[in-house]
């Protein structure tokens, strides 16, 4: 626990200072930050979490979100008042994966969703099947090749009316999620097929590596 807290302090608190990337976190798109999140998830799975009421976790989530926006607004005011910059929000601070408040929001929302009662067996099975595949959506969008293609591709959405803009953003997010899940599902099928054919059998690989050369 102490190691995880120390890592979060170094990478999340110190690493999220605007204008600096001393640990090469790239706003949360680096393997180092991904490893840090794996450690947090592993700790929650092995040791559990404080058994607070669901409303407490949800309240912390909303309070952290509000604090995040207030800090962003304050930074914007300082930028305009003293640095003579534009009046745009410091969105880079608000939405950065390494933002400590965003990490707190994510953990609280994750725990709240874990404890959310789902009575439908069909829905339970669907979520259990989709959850491992959803990571494919993250990997797809953070792929350098894909990221280069989609950069600036959605600027035309800014001219939409507010309600249409909300629907368009939600629709595109769902499409990206489904596309990522589908690709990860196909990848799993391919690897299972290769495994059943013995290509990933450790005994076969060992025999190939240890077989003496016949030349």
PDB file of C-alpha atoms in Angstrom:
ATOM      1  CA  UNK A   1       0.000   0.000   0.000  1.00  0.00           C
ATOM      2  CA  UNK A   2       2.814   2.408   0.895  1.00  0.00           C
ATOM      3  CA  UNK A   3       4.554   1.696  -2.411  1.00  0.00           C
ATOM      4  CA  UNK A   4       1.358   2.397  -4.358  1.00  0.00           C
ATOM      5  CA  UNK A   5       0.702   5.638  -2.463  1.00  0.00           C
ATOM      6  CA  UNK A   6       4.294   6.738  -3.012  1.00  0.00           C
ATOM      7  CA  UNK A   7       4.000   5.919  -6.711  1.00  0.00           C
ATOM      8  CA  UNK A   8       0.742   7.850  -7.021  1.00  0.00           C
ATOM      9  CA  UNK A   9       2.303  10.831  -5.263  1.00  0.00           C
ATOM     10  CA  UNK A  10       5.323  10.831  -7.556  1.00  0.00           C
ATOM     11  CA  UNK A  11       3.551  10.121 -10.815  1.00  0.00           C
ATOM     12  CA  UNK A  12       0.119  11.645 -10.223  1.00  0.00           C
ATOM     13  CA  UNK A  13       0.739  14.654  -7.990  1.00  0.00           C
ATOM     14  CA  UNK A  14       4.236  15.704  -9.061  1.00  0.00           C
ATOM     15  CA  UNK A  15       3.865  14.319 -12.566  1.00  0.00           C
ATOM     16  CA  UNK A  16       0.703  16.302 -13.335  1.00  0.00           C
ATOM     17  CA  UNK A  17       2.230  19.745 -12.811  1.00  0.00           C
ATOM     18  CA  UNK A  18       1.369  21.773 -15.947  1.00  0.00           C
ATOM     19  CA  UNK A  19       4.259  22.310 -18.310  1.00  0.00           C
ATOM     20  CA  UNK A  20       6.401  19.478 -16.978  1.00  0.00           C
ATOM     21  CA  UNK A  21       6.666  15.789 -17.739  1.00  0.00           C
ATOM     22  CA  UNK A  22       9.609  14.800 -15.608  1.00  0.00           C
ATOM     23  CA  UNK A  23       8.669  11.119 -15.564  1.00  0.00           C
ATOM     24  CA  UNK A  24       7.727  10.774 -19.221  1.00  0.00           C
ATOM     25  CA  UNK A  25       4.096   9.950 -18.447  1.00  0.00           C
ATOM     26  CA  UNK A  26       2.809  11.648 -21.619  1.00  0.00           C
ATOM     27  CA  UNK A  27      -0.413  12.642 -19.895  1.00  0.00           C
ATOM     28  CA  UNK A  28      -1.141   9.042 -18.921  1.00  0.00           C
ATOM     29  CA  UNK A  29      -0.433   7.422 -22.289  1.00  0.00           C
ATOM     30  CA  UNK A  30       2.829   5.785 -21.204  1.00  0.00           C
ATOM     31  CA  UNK A  31       3.506   2.205 -20.151  1.00  0.00           C
ATOM     32  CA  UNK A  32       4.713   3.497 -16.782  1.00  0.00           C
ATOM     33  CA  UNK A  33       1.340   5.028 -15.946  1.00  0.00           C
ATOM     34  CA  UNK A  34      -0.468   1.971 -17.265  1.00  0.00           C
ATOM     35  CA  UNK A  35       1.635  -0.171 -14.921  1.00  0.00           C
ATOM     36  CA  UNK A  36       0.742   2.144 -12.038  1.00  0.00           C
ATOM     37  CA  UNK A  37      -2.958   1.686 -12.733  1.00  0.00           C
ATOM     38  CA  UNK A  38      -2.493  -2.081 -12.881  1.00  0.00           C
ATOM     39  CA  UNK A  39      -0.941  -1.960  -9.411  1.00  0.00           C
ATOM     40  CA  UNK A  40      -3.896   0.032  -8.081  1.00  0.00           C
ATOM     41  CA  UNK A  41      -6.349  -2.443  -9.593  1.00  0.00           C
ATOM     42  CA  UNK A  42      -4.389  -5.433  -8.297  1.00  0.00           C
ATOM     43  CA  UNK A  43      -4.363  -3.995  -4.782  1.00  0.00           C
ATOM     44  CA  UNK A  44      -8.128  -3.439  -4.840  1.00  0.00           C
ATOM     45  CA  UNK A  45      -8.651  -7.004  -6.041  1.00  0.00           C
ATOM     46  CA  UNK A  46      -6.340  -8.610  -3.467  1.00  0.00           C
ATOM     47  CA  UNK A  47      -6.998  -6.456  -0.410  1.00  0.00           C
ATOM     48  CA  UNK A  48     -10.384  -4.929  -1.122  1.00  0.00           C
ATOM     49  CA  UNK A  49     -11.446  -1.372  -0.347  1.00  0.00           C
ATOM     50  CA  UNK A  50     -13.002   0.546   2.567  1.00  0.00           C
ATOM     51  CA  UNK A  51     -16.588  -0.593   3.061  1.00  0.00           C
ATOM     52  CA  UNK A  52     -18.211   2.801   2.900  1.00  0.00           C
ATOM     53  CA  UNK A  53     -21.760   3.396   1.774  1.00  0.00           C
ATOM     54  CA  UNK A  54     -22.327   3.639  -1.957  1.00  0.00           C
ATOM     55  CA  UNK A  55     -23.555   7.198  -1.592  1.00  0.00           C
ATOM     56  CA  UNK A  56     -20.216   8.138   0.010  1.00  0.00           C
ATOM     57  CA  UNK A  57     -18.230   6.891  -2.982  1.00  0.00           C
ATOM     58  CA  UNK A  58     -20.605   8.652  -5.334  1.00  0.00           C
ATOM     59  CA  UNK A  59     -20.354  11.836  -3.269  1.00  0.00           C
ATOM     60  CA  UNK A  60     -16.545  11.748  -3.341  1.00  0.00           C
ATOM     61  CA  UNK A  61     -16.713  11.287  -7.098  1.00  0.00           C
ATOM     62  CA  UNK A  62     -18.884  14.374  -7.625  1.00  0.00           C
ATOM     63  CA  UNK A  63     -16.925  16.484  -5.129  1.00  0.00           C
ATOM     64  CA  UNK A  64     -13.631  15.578  -6.807  1.00  0.00           C
ATOM     65  CA  UNK A  65     -15.158  16.402 -10.199  1.00  0.00           C
ATOM     66  CA  UNK A  66     -16.328  19.777  -8.913  1.00  0.00           C
ATOM     67  CA  UNK A  67     -12.925  20.497  -7.365  1.00  0.00           C
ATOM     68  CA  UNK A  68     -11.282  19.562 -10.646  1.00  0.00           C
ATOM     69  CA  UNK A  69     -13.392  22.069 -12.563  1.00  0.00           C
ATOM     70  CA  UNK A  70     -12.866  24.789  -9.943  1.00  0.00           C
ATOM     71  CA  UNK A  71      -9.096  24.341 -10.102  1.00  0.00           C
ATOM     72  CA  UNK A  72      -9.244  24.506 -13.885  1.00  0.00           C
ATOM     73  CA  UNK A  73     -11.327  27.680 -13.727  1.00  0.00           C
ATOM     74  CA  UNK A  74      -8.926  29.219 -11.210  1.00  0.00           C
ATOM     75  CA  UNK A  75      -5.925  28.414 -13.390  1.00  0.00           C
ATOM     76  CA  UNK A  76      -7.713  29.978 -16.344  1.00  0.00           C
ATOM     77  CA  UNK A  77      -8.366  33.147 -14.326  1.00  0.00           C
ATOM     78  CA  UNK A  78      -4.708  33.361 -13.332  1.00  0.00           C
ATOM     79  CA  UNK A  79      -3.715  32.811 -16.947  1.00  0.00           C
ATOM     80  CA  UNK A  80      -5.928  35.665 -18.149  1.00  0.00           C
ATOM     81  CA  UNK A  81      -5.296  38.025 -15.234  1.00  0.00           C
ATOM     82  CA  UNK A  82      -1.547  37.743 -14.840  1.00  0.00           C
ATOM     83  CA  UNK A  83      -0.189  35.988 -17.925  1.00  0.00           C
ATOM     84  CA  UNK A  84      -2.453  37.761 -20.433  1.00  0.00           C
ATOM     85  CA  UNK A  85      -3.437  34.507 -22.092  1.00  0.00           C
ATOM     86  CA  UNK A  86      -6.768  33.483 -23.574  1.00  0.00           C
ATOM     87  CA  UNK A  87      -9.773  32.647 -21.413  1.00  0.00           C
ATOM     88  CA  UNK A  88     -10.003  28.965 -22.279  1.00  0.00           C
ATOM     89  CA  UNK A  89     -10.225  26.429 -19.475  1.00  0.00           C
ATOM     90  CA  UNK A  90      -7.128  24.490 -18.532  1.00  0.00           C
ATOM     91  CA  UNK A  91      -8.647  21.357 -20.034  1.00  0.00           C
ATOM     92  CA  UNK A  92      -5.264  19.661 -20.199  1.00  0.00           C
ATOM     93  CA  UNK A  93      -5.240  19.621 -16.407  1.00  0.00           C
ATOM     94  CA  UNK A  94      -8.871  18.565 -16.083  1.00  0.00           C
ATOM     95  CA  UNK A  95      -8.846  15.574 -18.420  1.00  0.00           C
ATOM     96  CA  UNK A  96      -5.257  14.351 -17.981  1.00  0.00           C
ATOM     97  CA  UNK A  97      -5.190  10.723 -16.867  1.00  0.00           C
ATOM     98  CA  UNK A  98      -2.456  11.553 -14.363  1.00  0.00           C
ATOM     99  CA  UNK A  99      -4.538  14.207 -12.612  1.00  0.00           C
ATOM    100  CA  UNK A 100      -4.756  13.035  -8.951  1.00  0.00           C
ATOM    101  CA  UNK A 101      -8.365  14.196  -8.698  1.00  0.00           C
ATOM    102  CA  UNK A 102      -9.217  12.273 -11.847  1.00  0.00           C
ATOM    103  CA  UNK A 103      -7.568   9.171 -10.381  1.00  0.00           C
ATOM    104  CA  UNK A 104      -9.670   9.592  -7.235  1.00  0.00           C
ATOM    105  CA  UNK A 105     -12.799  10.022  -9.356  1.00  0.00           C
ATOM    106  CA  UNK A 106     -12.018   6.890 -11.363  1.00  0.00           C
ATOM    107  CA  UNK A 107     -11.370   4.736  -8.281  1.00  0.00           C
ATOM    108  CA  UNK A 108     -14.534   5.908  -6.503  1.00  0.00           C
ATOM    109  CA  UNK A 109     -16.679   5.426  -9.593  1.00  0.00           C
ATOM    110  CA  UNK A 110     -15.119   1.997 -10.176  1.00  0.00           C
ATOM    111  CA  UNK A 111     -15.904   0.874  -6.617  1.00  0.00           C
ATOM    112  CA  UNK A 112     -19.430   2.285  -6.850  1.00  0.00           C
ATOM    113  CA  UNK A 113     -20.054   0.374 -10.078  1.00  0.00           C
ATOM    114  CA  UNK A 114     -18.624  -2.818  -8.553  1.00  0.00           C
ATOM    115  CA  UNK A 115     -21.188  -2.605  -5.763  1.00  0.00           C
ATOM    116  CA  UNK A 116     -24.049  -1.579  -8.017  1.00  0.00           C
ATOM    117  CA  UNK A 117     -26.737  -4.292  -7.777  1.00  0.00           C
ATOM    118  CA  UNK A 118     -27.395  -6.054 -11.087  1.00  0.00           C
ATOM    119  CA  UNK A 119     -30.108  -8.696 -10.852  1.00  0.00           C
ATOM    120  CA  UNK A 120     -30.326  -9.659 -14.508  1.00  0.00           C
ATOM    121  CA  UNK A 121     -28.209 -12.752 -15.210  1.00  0.00           C
ATOM    122  CA  UNK A 122     -28.081 -11.866 -18.897  1.00  0.00           C
ATOM    123  CA  UNK A 123     -26.704  -8.430 -18.106  1.00  0.00           C
ATOM    124  CA  UNK A 124     -24.186  -9.903 -15.660  1.00  0.00           C
ATOM    125  CA  UNK A 125     -22.879 -12.328 -18.286  1.00  0.00           C
ATOM    126  CA  UNK A 126     -22.744  -9.568 -20.896  1.00  0.00           C
ATOM    127  CA  UNK A 127     -20.725  -7.290 -18.636  1.00  0.00           C
ATOM    128  CA  UNK A 128     -18.351 -10.105 -17.672  1.00  0.00           C
ATOM    129  CA  UNK A 129     -17.771 -10.819 -21.359  1.00  0.00           C
ATOM    130  CA  UNK A 130     -17.368  -7.198 -22.450  1.00  0.00           C
ATOM    131  CA  UNK A 131     -15.240  -5.977 -19.546  1.00  0.00           C
ATOM    132  CA  UNK A 132     -11.997  -7.739 -20.588  1.00  0.00           C
ATOM    133  CA  UNK A 133     -12.595  -6.740 -24.209  1.00  0.00           C
ATOM    134  CA  UNK A 134     -13.158  -3.069 -23.393  1.00  0.00           C
ATOM    135  CA  UNK A 135      -9.433  -2.628 -22.850  1.00  0.00           C
ATOM    136  CA  UNK A 136      -9.093  -3.100 -26.592  1.00  0.00           C
ATOM    137  CA  UNK A 137     -10.946   0.189 -27.116  1.00  0.00           C
ATOM    138  CA  UNK A 138      -8.306   1.998 -25.069  1.00  0.00           C
ATOM    139  CA  UNK A 139      -5.445   0.330 -26.931  1.00  0.00           C
ATOM    140  CA  UNK A 140      -7.076   1.083 -30.275  1.00  0.00           C
ATOM    141  CA  UNK A 141      -7.449   4.804 -29.655  1.00  0.00           C
ATOM    142  CA  UNK A 142      -3.986   5.194 -28.138  1.00  0.00           C
ATOM    143  CA  UNK A 143      -2.299   3.418 -31.019  1.00  0.00           C
ATOM    144  CA  UNK A 144       0.022   6.013 -32.634  1.00  0.00           C
ATOM    145  CA  UNK A 145      -1.206   5.184 -36.140  1.00  0.00           C
ATOM    146  CA  UNK A 146      -4.901   5.447 -35.235  1.00  0.00           C
ATOM    147  CA  UNK A 147      -4.306   8.508 -33.059  1.00  0.00           C
ATOM    148  CA  UNK A 148      -2.660  10.294 -35.986  1.00  0.00           C
ATOM    149  CA  UNK A 149      -5.679   9.583 -38.177  1.00  0.00           C
ATOM    150  CA  UNK A 150      -8.346  10.723 -35.707  1.00  0.00           C
ATOM    151  CA  UNK A 151      -6.493  13.864 -34.588  1.00  0.00           C
ATOM    152  CA  UNK A 152      -8.543  16.803 -35.822  1.00  0.00           C
ATOM    153  CA  UNK A 153     -11.134  14.530 -37.428  1.00  0.00           C
ATOM    154  CA  UNK A 154     -13.943  15.722 -35.166  1.00  0.00           C
ATOM    155  CA  UNK A 155     -13.526  19.484 -35.435  1.00  0.00           C
ATOM    156  CA  UNK A 156     -16.712  19.724 -37.485  1.00  0.00           C
ATOM    157  CA  UNK A 157     -18.673  18.656 -34.420  1.00  0.00           C
ATOM    158  CA  UNK A 158     -18.031  22.089 -32.912  1.00  0.00           C
ATOM    159  CA  UNK A 159     -20.557  23.694 -35.265  1.00  0.00           C
ATOM    160  CA  UNK A 160     -23.384  21.423 -34.126  1.00  0.00           C
ATOM    161  CA  UNK A 161     -26.140  22.546 -31.827  1.00  0.00           C
ATOM    162  CA  UNK A 162     -25.588  21.555 -28.164  1.00  0.00           C
ATOM    163  CA  UNK A 163     -28.026  18.639 -28.042  1.00  0.00           C
ATOM    164  CA  UNK A 164     -26.841  17.226 -31.365  1.00  0.00           C
ATOM    165  CA  UNK A 165     -23.265  17.641 -30.182  1.00  0.00           C
ATOM    166  CA  UNK A 166     -23.958  15.610 -27.029  1.00  0.00           C
ATOM    167  CA  UNK A 167     -25.628  12.858 -29.050  1.00  0.00           C
ATOM    168  CA  UNK A 168     -22.799  12.826 -31.597  1.00  0.00           C
ATOM    169  CA  UNK A 169     -20.103  12.569 -28.922  1.00  0.00           C
ATOM    170  CA  UNK A 170     -21.936   9.769 -27.102  1.00  0.00           C
ATOM    171  CA  UNK A 171     -22.603   7.946 -30.366  1.00  0.00           C
ATOM    172  CA  UNK A 172     -18.970   8.142 -31.467  1.00  0.00           C
ATOM    173  CA  UNK A 173     -17.793   6.993 -28.040  1.00  0.00           C
ATOM    174  CA  UNK A 174     -20.077   3.953 -28.224  1.00  0.00           C
ATOM    175  CA  UNK A 175     -18.889   3.159 -31.755  1.00  0.00           C
ATOM    176  CA  UNK A 176     -15.234   3.333 -30.682  1.00  0.00           C
ATOM    177  CA  UNK A 177     -15.972   1.102 -27.707  1.00  0.00           C
ATOM    178  CA  UNK A 178     -17.751  -1.489 -29.843  1.00  0.00           C
ATOM    179  CA  UNK A 179     -15.013  -1.379 -32.490  1.00  0.00           C
ATOM    180  CA  UNK A 180     -12.320  -1.899 -29.860  1.00  0.00           C
ATOM    181  CA  UNK A 181     -14.233  -4.774 -28.257  1.00  0.00           C
ATOM    182  CA  UNK A 182     -14.792  -6.396 -31.646  1.00  0.00           C
ATOM    183  CA  UNK A 183     -11.113  -6.181 -32.588  1.00  0.00           C
ATOM    184  CA  UNK A 184     -10.057  -7.586 -29.228  1.00  0.00           C
ATOM    185  CA  UNK A 185     -12.597 -10.395 -29.601  1.00  0.00           C
ATOM    186  CA  UNK A 186     -11.174 -11.298 -33.015  1.00  0.00           C
ATOM    187  CA  UNK A 187      -7.650 -11.180 -31.573  1.00  0.00           C
ATOM    188  CA  UNK A 188      -8.688 -13.585 -28.806  1.00  0.00           C
ATOM    189  CA  UNK A 189     -10.199 -15.956 -31.350  1.00  0.00           C
ATOM    190  CA  UNK A 190      -6.996 -15.957 -33.402  1.00  0.00           C
ATOM    191  CA  UNK A 191      -4.791 -16.631 -30.387  1.00  0.00           C
ATOM    192  CA  UNK A 192      -7.091 -19.395 -29.160  1.00  0.00           C
ATOM    193  CA  UNK A 193      -6.941 -20.996 -32.592  1.00  0.00           C
ATOM    194  CA  UNK A 194      -3.160 -20.819 -32.626  1.00  0.00           C
ATOM    195  CA  UNK A 195      -3.019 -22.241 -29.121  1.00  0.00           C
ATOM    196  CA  UNK A 196      -5.259 -25.207 -29.967  1.00  0.00           C
ATOM    197  CA  UNK A 197      -3.024 -25.978 -32.933  1.00  0.00           C
ATOM    198  CA  UNK A 198      -0.039 -26.211 -30.614  1.00  0.00           C
ATOM    199  CA  UNK A 199       1.781 -23.126 -31.867  1.00  0.00           C
ATOM    200  CA  UNK A 200       1.849 -21.648 -28.368  1.00  0.00           C
ATOM    201  CA  UNK A 201       2.377 -24.942 -26.571  1.00  0.00           C
ATOM    202  CA  UNK A 202       5.401 -24.499 -24.310  1.00  0.00           C
ATOM    203  CA  UNK A 203       6.470 -28.111 -24.843  1.00  0.00           C
ATOM    204  CA  UNK A 204       6.499 -27.638 -28.610  1.00  0.00           C
ATOM    205  CA  UNK A 205       8.453 -24.397 -28.327  1.00  0.00           C
ATOM    206  CA  UNK A 206      10.936 -26.001 -25.943  1.00  0.00           C
ATOM    207  CA  UNK A 207      11.469 -28.954 -28.278  1.00  0.00           C
ATOM    208  CA  UNK A 208      12.111 -26.593 -31.191  1.00  0.00           C
ATOM    209  CA  UNK A 209      14.620 -24.547 -29.217  1.00  0.00           C
ATOM    210  CA  UNK A 210      16.451 -27.551 -27.793  1.00  0.00           C
ATOM    211  CA  UNK A 211      16.433 -29.692 -30.946  1.00  0.00           C
ATOM    212  CA  UNK A 212      20.007 -30.033 -32.254  1.00  0.00           C
ATOM    213  CA  UNK A 213      20.746 -28.634 -35.659  1.00  0.00           C
ATOM    214  CA  UNK A 214      20.731 -31.185 -38.486  1.00  0.00           C
ATOM    215  CA  UNK A 215      22.906 -29.162 -40.794  1.00  0.00           C
TER     216      UNK A 215
END
